[in-house]
PDB file of C-alpha atoms in Angstrom:
ATOM      1  CA  UNK A 428      13.608 -68.594-122.866  1.00  0.00           C
ATOM      2  CA  UNK A 429      12.725 -65.434-124.777  1.00  0.00           C
ATOM      3  CA  UNK A 430      14.765 -66.773-127.695  1.00  0.00           C
ATOM      4  CA  UNK A 431      13.190 -70.229-127.433  1.00  0.00           C
ATOM      5  CA  UNK A 432       9.681 -68.767-127.278  1.00  0.00           C
ATOM      6  CA  UNK A 433      10.169 -66.761-130.447  1.00  0.00           C
ATOM      7  CA  UNK A 434      11.682 -69.814-132.135  1.00  0.00           C
ATOM      8  CA  UNK A 435       8.749 -72.148-131.448  1.00  0.00           C
ATOM      9  CA  UNK A 436       5.915 -69.696-132.127  1.00  0.00           C
ATOM     10  CA  UNK A 437       4.542 -70.651-135.571  1.00  0.00           C
ATOM     11  CA  UNK A 438       3.871 -67.111-136.839  1.00  0.00           C
ATOM     12  CA  UNK A 439       7.457 -65.927-136.426  1.00  0.00           C
ATOM     13  CA  UNK A 440       9.810 -66.602-139.326  1.00  0.00           C
ATOM     14  CA  UNK A 441      12.902 -67.660-137.386  1.00  0.00           C
ATOM     15  CA  UNK A 442      16.430 -67.581-138.770  1.00  0.00           C
ATOM     16  CA  UNK A 443      17.717 -69.477-135.757  1.00  0.00           C
ATOM     17  CA  UNK A 444      19.679 -72.706-136.173  1.00  0.00           C
ATOM     18  CA  UNK A 445      17.316 -75.435-134.978  1.00  0.00           C
ATOM     19  CA  UNK A 446      20.194 -77.738-134.014  1.00  0.00           C
ATOM     20  CA  UNK A 447      21.688 -74.978-131.864  1.00  0.00           C
ATOM     21  CA  UNK A 448      18.358 -74.252-130.156  1.00  0.00           C
ATOM     22  CA  UNK A 449      17.524 -77.859-129.366  1.00  0.00           C
ATOM     23  CA  UNK A 450      21.069 -79.026-128.711  1.00  0.00           C
ATOM     24  CA  UNK A 451      22.203 -76.007-126.744  1.00  0.00           C
ATOM     25  CA  UNK A 452      19.058 -75.020-124.872  1.00  0.00           C
ATOM     26  CA  UNK A 453      16.613 -77.911-124.606  1.00  0.00           C
ATOM     27  CA  UNK A 454      18.603 -81.152-124.562  1.00  0.00           C
ATOM     28  CA  UNK A 455      20.919 -80.226-121.644  1.00  0.00           C
ATOM     29  CA  UNK A 456      17.901 -79.580-119.444  1.00  0.00           C
ATOM     30  CA  UNK A 457      16.221 -82.930-120.088  1.00  0.00           C
ATOM     31  CA  UNK A 458      17.998 -84.876-117.301  1.00  0.00           C
ATOM     32  CA  UNK A 459      17.419 -81.985-114.887  1.00  0.00           C
ATOM     33  CA  UNK A 460      13.693 -81.943-115.654  1.00  0.00           C
ATOM     34  CA  UNK A 461      13.342 -85.701-115.406  1.00  0.00           C
ATOM     35  CA  UNK A 462      15.230 -85.940-112.117  1.00  0.00           C
ATOM     36  CA  UNK A 463      12.847 -83.622-110.244  1.00  0.00           C
ATOM     37  CA  UNK A 464       9.937 -82.340-112.363  1.00  0.00           C
ATOM     38  CA  UNK A 465       8.338 -80.212-109.641  1.00  0.00           C
ATOM     39  CA  UNK A 466      11.578 -78.429-108.781  1.00  0.00           C
ATOM     40  CA  UNK A 467      12.338 -77.922-112.463  1.00  0.00           C
ATOM     41  CA  UNK A 468       8.940 -76.336-113.164  1.00  0.00           C
ATOM     42  CA  UNK A 469       9.249 -74.110-110.094  1.00  0.00           C
ATOM     43  CA  UNK A 470      12.699 -72.901-111.147  1.00  0.00           C
ATOM     44  CA  UNK A 471      11.581 -72.233-114.730  1.00  0.00           C
ATOM     45  CA  UNK A 472       8.644 -70.199-113.444  1.00  0.00           C
ATOM     46  CA  UNK A 473      10.862 -68.218-111.063  1.00  0.00           C
ATOM     47  CA  UNK A 474      13.187 -67.397-113.951  1.00  0.00           C
ATOM     48  CA  UNK A 475      10.633 -66.366-116.575  1.00  0.00           C
ATOM     49  CA  UNK A 476       7.660 -64.892-114.715  1.00  0.00           C
ATOM     50  CA  UNK A 477       9.434 -61.636-113.781  1.00  0.00           C
ATOM     51  CA  UNK A 478      10.535 -61.198-117.404  1.00  0.00           C
ATOM     52  CA  UNK A 479       7.108 -61.967-118.876  1.00  0.00           C
ATOM     53  CA  UNK A 480       6.346 -61.968-122.595  1.00  0.00           C
ATOM     54  CA  UNK A 481       8.164 -64.379-124.860  1.00  0.00           C
ATOM     55  CA  UNK A 482      10.190 -65.741-121.940  1.00  0.00           C
ATOM     56  CA  UNK A 483       6.976 -66.959-120.292  1.00  0.00           C
ATOM     57  CA  UNK A 484       5.764 -68.454-123.572  1.00  0.00           C
ATOM     58  CA  UNK A 485       9.139 -70.149-124.044  1.00  0.00           C
ATOM     59  CA  UNK A 486       9.190 -71.466-120.487  1.00  0.00           C
ATOM     60  CA  UNK A 487       5.728 -72.954-120.841  1.00  0.00           C
ATOM     61  CA  UNK A 488       6.724 -74.694-124.060  1.00  0.00           C
ATOM     62  CA  UNK A 489       9.987 -75.901-122.540  1.00  0.00           C
ATOM     63  CA  UNK A 490       8.050 -77.680-119.791  1.00  0.00           C
ATOM     64  CA  UNK A 491       5.812 -79.334-122.382  1.00  0.00           C
ATOM     65  CA  UNK A 492       8.813 -80.453-124.408  1.00  0.00           C
ATOM     66  CA  UNK A 493      10.706 -81.940-121.473  1.00  0.00           C
ATOM     67  CA  UNK A 494       7.911 -83.260-119.266  1.00  0.00           C
ATOM     68  CA  UNK A 495       5.168 -83.989-121.779  1.00  0.00           C
ATOM     69  CA  UNK A 496       2.226 -82.007-123.118  1.00  0.00           C
ATOM     70  CA  UNK A 497      -0.052 -83.408-120.414  1.00  0.00           C
ATOM     71  CA  UNK A 498       2.167 -82.429-117.469  1.00  0.00           C
ATOM     72  CA  UNK A 499       0.048 -80.455-115.026  1.00  0.00           C
ATOM     73  CA  UNK A 500       0.782 -78.828-111.677  1.00  0.00           C
ATOM     74  CA  UNK A 501      -0.353 -75.571-110.060  1.00  0.00           C
ATOM     75  CA  UNK A 502       2.888 -73.837-111.054  1.00  0.00           C
ATOM     76  CA  UNK A 503       2.813 -75.203-114.617  1.00  0.00           C
ATOM     77  CA  UNK A 504      -0.827 -74.130-114.923  1.00  0.00           C
ATOM     78  CA  UNK A 505      -0.012 -70.610-113.738  1.00  0.00           C
ATOM     79  CA  UNK A 506       2.753 -70.424-116.313  1.00  0.00           C
ATOM     80  CA  UNK A 507       0.467 -71.710-119.068  1.00  0.00           C
ATOM     81  CA  UNK A 508      -2.197 -69.174-118.121  1.00  0.00           C
ATOM     82  CA  UNK A 509       0.308 -66.310-118.263  1.00  0.00           C
ATOM     83  CA  UNK A 510       1.637 -67.591-121.591  1.00  0.00           C
ATOM     84  CA  UNK A 511      -1.821 -67.652-123.160  1.00  0.00           C
ATOM     85  CA  UNK A 512      -2.673 -64.230-121.755  1.00  0.00           C
ATOM     86  CA  UNK A 513       0.483 -62.879-123.358  1.00  0.00           C
ATOM     87  CA  UNK A 514      -0.565 -64.276-126.747  1.00  0.00           C
ATOM     88  CA  UNK A 515      -3.999 -62.711-126.372  1.00  0.00           C
ATOM     89  CA  UNK A 516      -2.487 -59.347-125.447  1.00  0.00           C
ATOM     90  CA  UNK A 517      -0.479 -59.453-128.681  1.00  0.00           C
ATOM     91  CA  UNK A 518      -3.498 -60.348-130.795  1.00  0.00           C
ATOM     92  CA  UNK A 519      -2.278 -63.817-131.754  1.00  0.00           C
ATOM     93  CA  UNK A 520      -5.218 -65.835-133.150  1.00  0.00           C
ATOM     94  CA  UNK A 521      -6.221 -69.095-131.485  1.00  0.00           C
ATOM     95  CA  UNK A 522      -5.676 -70.795-134.842  1.00  0.00           C
ATOM     96  CA  UNK A 523      -1.992 -70.972-133.858  1.00  0.00           C
ATOM     97  CA  UNK A 524      -2.399 -72.515-130.415  1.00  0.00           C
ATOM     98  CA  UNK A 525      -1.129 -76.046-129.942  1.00  0.00           C
ATOM     99  CA  UNK A 526      -3.675 -78.738-129.172  1.00  0.00           C
ATOM    100  CA  UNK A 527      -2.784 -78.783-125.487  1.00  0.00           C
ATOM    101  CA  UNK A 528      -2.911 -74.979-125.259  1.00  0.00           C
ATOM    102  CA  UNK A 529      -6.372 -74.980-126.815  1.00  0.00           C
ATOM    103  CA  UNK A 530      -7.558 -77.669-124.407  1.00  0.00           C
ATOM    104  CA  UNK A 531      -6.194 -75.703-121.444  1.00  0.00           C
ATOM    105  CA  UNK A 532      -7.905 -72.516-122.628  1.00  0.00           C
ATOM    106  CA  UNK A 533     -11.277 -74.204-123.161  1.00  0.00           C
ATOM    107  CA  UNK A 534     -11.075 -75.970-119.798  1.00  0.00           C
ATOM    108  CA  UNK A 535     -10.151 -72.888-117.778  1.00  0.00           C
ATOM    109  CA  UNK A 536     -11.762 -69.924-119.530  1.00  0.00           C
ATOM    110  CA  UNK A 537     -12.901 -70.708-123.037  1.00  0.00           C
ATOM    111  CA  UNK A 538     -16.413 -71.842-122.166  1.00  0.00           C
ATOM    112  CA  UNK A 539     -17.394 -68.382-120.949  1.00  0.00           C
ATOM    113  CA  UNK A 540     -14.895 -66.063-122.642  1.00  0.00           C
ATOM    114  CA  UNK A 541     -13.900 -65.476-126.243  1.00  0.00           C
ATOM    115  CA  UNK A 542     -10.225 -65.774-127.150  1.00  0.00           C
ATOM    116  CA  UNK A 543     -10.333 -62.536-129.174  1.00  0.00           C
ATOM    117  CA  UNK A 544     -13.222 -60.476-130.467  1.00  0.00           C
ATOM    118  CA  UNK A 545     -12.887 -59.716-134.156  1.00  0.00           C
ATOM    119  CA  UNK A 546     -14.844 -57.263-136.224  1.00  0.00           C
ATOM    120  CA  UNK A 547     -18.172 -58.494-137.627  1.00  0.00           C
ATOM    121  CA  UNK A 548     -18.830 -59.480-141.198  1.00  0.00           C
ATOM    122  CA  UNK A 549     -19.074 -56.377-143.391  1.00  0.00           C
ATOM    123  CA  UNK A 550     -22.120 -55.584-145.463  1.00  0.00           C
ATOM    124  CA  UNK A 551     -21.998 -55.499-149.260  1.00  0.00           C
ATOM    125  CA  UNK A 552     -22.043 -51.694-149.107  1.00  0.00           C
ATOM    126  CA  UNK A 553     -19.155 -51.598-146.625  1.00  0.00           C
ATOM    127  CA  UNK A 554     -16.978 -54.047-148.573  1.00  0.00           C
ATOM    128  CA  UNK A 555     -17.770 -54.062-152.309  1.00  0.00           C
ATOM    129  CA  UNK A 556     -16.059 -56.832-154.268  1.00  0.00           C
ATOM    130  CA  UNK A 557     -15.243 -56.412-157.965  1.00  0.00           C
ATOM    131  CA  UNK A 558     -17.347 -58.909-159.862  1.00  0.00           C
ATOM    132  CA  UNK A 559     -15.795 -61.849-161.673  1.00  0.00           C
ATOM    133  CA  UNK A 560     -16.847 -62.831-165.159  1.00  0.00           C
ATOM    134  CA  UNK A 561     -17.874 -66.445-165.721  1.00  0.00           C
ATOM    135  CA  UNK A 562     -14.686 -68.546-165.752  1.00  0.00           C
ATOM    136  CA  UNK A 563     -12.484 -65.654-164.568  1.00  0.00           C
ATOM    137  CA  UNK A 564      -9.760 -66.387-161.977  1.00  0.00           C
ATOM    138  CA  UNK A 565      -8.309 -63.812-159.584  1.00  0.00           C
ATOM    139  CA  UNK A 566      -5.284 -64.011-157.270  1.00  0.00           C
ATOM    140  CA  UNK A 567      -6.512 -63.228-153.763  1.00  0.00           C
ATOM    141  CA  UNK A 568      -3.705 -64.028-151.312  1.00  0.00           C
ATOM    142  CA  UNK A 569      -0.039 -65.008-151.032  1.00  0.00           C
ATOM    143  CA  UNK A 570       0.325 -66.801-147.705  1.00  0.00           C
ATOM    144  CA  UNK A 571       4.026 -66.435-146.882  1.00  0.00           C
ATOM    145  CA  UNK A 572       7.003 -64.452-148.204  1.00  0.00           C
ATOM    146  CA  UNK A 573       8.722 -67.566-149.606  1.00  0.00           C
ATOM    147  CA  UNK A 574       8.749 -67.766-153.403  1.00  0.00           C
ATOM    148  CA  UNK A 575       7.129 -71.206-153.334  1.00  0.00           C
ATOM    149  CA  UNK A 576       4.445 -70.202-150.821  1.00  0.00           C
ATOM    150  CA  UNK A 577       0.841 -71.264-151.295  1.00  0.00           C
ATOM    151  CA  UNK A 578      -1.393 -68.945-153.315  1.00  0.00           C
ATOM    152  CA  UNK A 579      -5.139 -68.512-153.059  1.00  0.00           C
ATOM    153  CA  UNK A 580      -7.215 -67.848-156.165  1.00  0.00           C
ATOM    154  CA  UNK A 581     -10.945 -67.238-156.536  1.00  0.00           C
ATOM    155  CA  UNK A 582     -12.856 -68.450-159.566  1.00  0.00           C
ATOM    156  CA  UNK A 583     -16.371 -67.937-160.816  1.00  0.00           C
ATOM    157  CA  UNK A 584     -18.036 -71.044-162.170  1.00  0.00           C
ATOM    158  CA  UNK A 585     -21.457 -71.913-163.434  1.00  0.00           C
ATOM    159  CA  UNK A 586     -22.947 -72.613-159.997  1.00  0.00           C
ATOM    160  CA  UNK A 587     -21.172 -70.014-157.863  1.00  0.00           C
ATOM    161  CA  UNK A 588     -17.674 -69.228-156.662  1.00  0.00           C
ATOM    162  CA  UNK A 589     -14.700 -71.302-155.577  1.00  0.00           C
ATOM    163  CA  UNK A 590     -11.439 -70.665-153.760  1.00  0.00           C
ATOM    164  CA  UNK A 591      -8.476 -72.673-155.007  1.00  0.00           C
ATOM    165  CA  UNK A 592      -5.108 -73.344-153.369  1.00  0.00           C
ATOM    166  CA  UNK A 593      -2.057 -73.307-155.630  1.00  0.00           C
ATOM    167  CA  UNK A 594       0.830 -75.129-153.927  1.00  0.00           C
ATOM    168  CA  UNK A 595       3.942 -77.180-154.506  1.00  0.00           C
ATOM    169  CA  UNK A 596       3.097 -80.730-155.511  1.00  0.00           C
ATOM    170  CA  UNK A 597       5.381 -82.139-152.811  1.00  0.00           C
ATOM    171  CA  UNK A 598       8.595 -81.671-150.842  1.00  0.00           C
ATOM    172  CA  UNK A 599      10.606 -83.394-153.577  1.00  0.00           C
ATOM    173  CA  UNK A 600       8.567 -82.069-156.504  1.00  0.00           C
ATOM    174  CA  UNK A 601       9.226 -78.466-157.620  1.00  0.00           C
ATOM    175  CA  UNK A 602       6.072 -78.490-159.721  1.00  0.00           C
ATOM    176  CA  UNK A 603       2.836 -76.926-158.555  1.00  0.00           C
ATOM    177  CA  UNK A 604      -0.763 -78.082-158.531  1.00  0.00           C
ATOM    178  CA  UNK A 605      -4.083 -76.419-157.768  1.00  0.00           C
ATOM    179  CA  UNK A 606      -7.079 -77.844-155.941  1.00  0.00           C
ATOM    180  CA  UNK A 607     -10.482 -76.554-154.918  1.00  0.00           C
ATOM    181  CA  UNK A 608     -10.624 -75.454-151.291  1.00  0.00           C
ATOM    182  CA  UNK A 609     -13.933 -73.708-150.562  1.00  0.00           C
ATOM    183  CA  UNK A 610     -17.126 -73.061-152.510  1.00  0.00           C
ATOM    184  CA  UNK A 611     -20.021 -70.644-151.979  1.00  0.00           C
ATOM    185  CA  UNK A 612     -23.039 -69.469-153.961  1.00  0.00           C
ATOM    186  CA  UNK A 613     -22.161 -65.775-153.484  1.00  0.00           C
ATOM    187  CA  UNK A 614     -18.764 -64.129-153.695  1.00  0.00           C
ATOM    188  CA  UNK A 615     -19.093 -62.258-150.387  1.00  0.00           C
ATOM    189  CA  UNK A 616     -19.932 -65.564-148.648  1.00  0.00           C
ATOM    190  CA  UNK A 617     -16.731 -67.040-150.082  1.00  0.00           C
ATOM    191  CA  UNK A 618     -14.620 -64.065-148.984  1.00  0.00           C
ATOM    192  CA  UNK A 619     -16.008 -64.308-145.453  1.00  0.00           C
ATOM    193  CA  UNK A 620     -15.220 -68.037-145.346  1.00  0.00           C
ATOM    194  CA  UNK A 621     -11.656 -67.325-146.460  1.00  0.00           C
ATOM    195  CA  UNK A 622     -11.202 -64.401-144.069  1.00  0.00           C
ATOM    196  CA  UNK A 623     -12.467 -66.233-140.998  1.00  0.00           C
ATOM    197  CA  UNK A 624     -10.273 -69.204-141.825  1.00  0.00           C
ATOM    198  CA  UNK A 625      -7.104 -67.085-141.997  1.00  0.00           C
ATOM    199  CA  UNK A 626      -8.301 -64.805-139.138  1.00  0.00           C
ATOM    200  CA  UNK A 627      -5.383 -62.400-139.709  1.00  0.00           C
ATOM    201  CA  UNK A 628      -3.824 -60.832-142.828  1.00  0.00           C
ATOM    202  CA  UNK A 629      -1.566 -63.062-144.878  1.00  0.00           C
ATOM    203  CA  UNK A 630       1.803 -61.951-146.269  1.00  0.00           C
ATOM    204  CA  UNK A 631       0.020 -60.383-149.262  1.00  0.00           C
ATOM    205  CA  UNK A 632      -3.686 -60.122-149.980  1.00  0.00           C
ATOM    206  CA  UNK A 633      -5.905 -58.306-152.452  1.00  0.00           C
ATOM    207  CA  UNK A 634      -7.364 -55.064-151.127  1.00  0.00           C
ATOM    208  CA  UNK A 635     -10.954 -56.297-151.304  1.00  0.00           C
ATOM    209  CA  UNK A 636     -10.188 -59.184-148.901  1.00  0.00           C
ATOM    210  CA  UNK A 637      -9.070 -56.910-146.045  1.00  0.00           C
ATOM    211  CA  UNK A 638     -12.558 -56.114-144.639  1.00  0.00           C
ATOM    212  CA  UNK A 639     -13.280 -59.854-144.400  1.00  0.00           C
ATOM    213  CA  UNK A 640     -10.254 -60.554-142.163  1.00  0.00           C
ATOM    214  CA  UNK A 641     -11.688 -60.240-138.634  1.00  0.00           C
ATOM    215  CA  UNK A 642      -8.409 -59.618-136.799  1.00  0.00           C
ATOM    216  CA  UNK A 643      -5.415 -57.332-137.441  1.00  0.00           C
ATOM    217  CA  UNK A 644      -1.872 -58.620-137.669  1.00  0.00           C
ATOM    218  CA  UNK A 645      -0.610 -59.730-134.250  1.00  0.00           C
ATOM    219  CA  UNK A 646       2.182 -57.772-132.581  1.00  0.00           C
ATOM    220  CA  UNK A 647       5.138 -60.134-132.574  1.00  0.00           C
ATOM    221  CA  UNK A 648       7.984 -57.821-131.514  1.00  0.00           C
TER     222      UNK A 648
END
C-alpha cells in the first residue's frame, strides 16, 4: 500500500509500471472487496494503520478504487481522516486532493479549520519585482521537469500585465501554442495571483516569484 500510495499521489513523478500496479495490486483484490466490503475495509485498515504514512494514503485510495468514491463507513472514514492528516503533516497543498477527499475534509473539519496556513502576501518592499518594459516578456516558471512541460511567461501590455501559458498544442501535435491565463493592473497583483494558484514552488521558477508562493515544497519522501 505504501507503493500504491506513492504511485497515485499526483505530485510524485512515478517510474512504476502502471499495468503492474493495477494488474498486480488492485485488480486481484476487486472480487475480495465486492464479496464483503465491510470485512475488506476492516482488513485494509488493520494492515495499514500501524504502518501509517503512504500506506494509509494508499489504503484509503484502494478502498475508493474498489468500492467507489462515495463508500462510507466508520472504519473507512477513520482511514480517510488519517490519510488527509498525513498529507497535511507533509505540507501537501489541498490543490492536489481528489474531489471526494476535498468533500470529506470540508464536511468533517474544513468549515472551522484551514487545510494549511501559508505565509501572507509580501509587501512591495519585501518582494521587489524587476519592472518590465512595455511589450517585454519574461519567463517566470517551468512547471515540470519534462522537456515539453508547460511554461509560464509574464508580459506587460498597454493596460497592465498578463500571465501566459506556453504548452503543447495537443497530445498528437508536437507544436506549441501560447494563451493568456491571468491579467492584473499591477505586476505584484499578477504575481500573487500566480503564486496562490500554484501554492507551492514549481520545478523551476524565477527568483522574484518565490516570495509570492505561500507554501514551501511538500515533503514527499
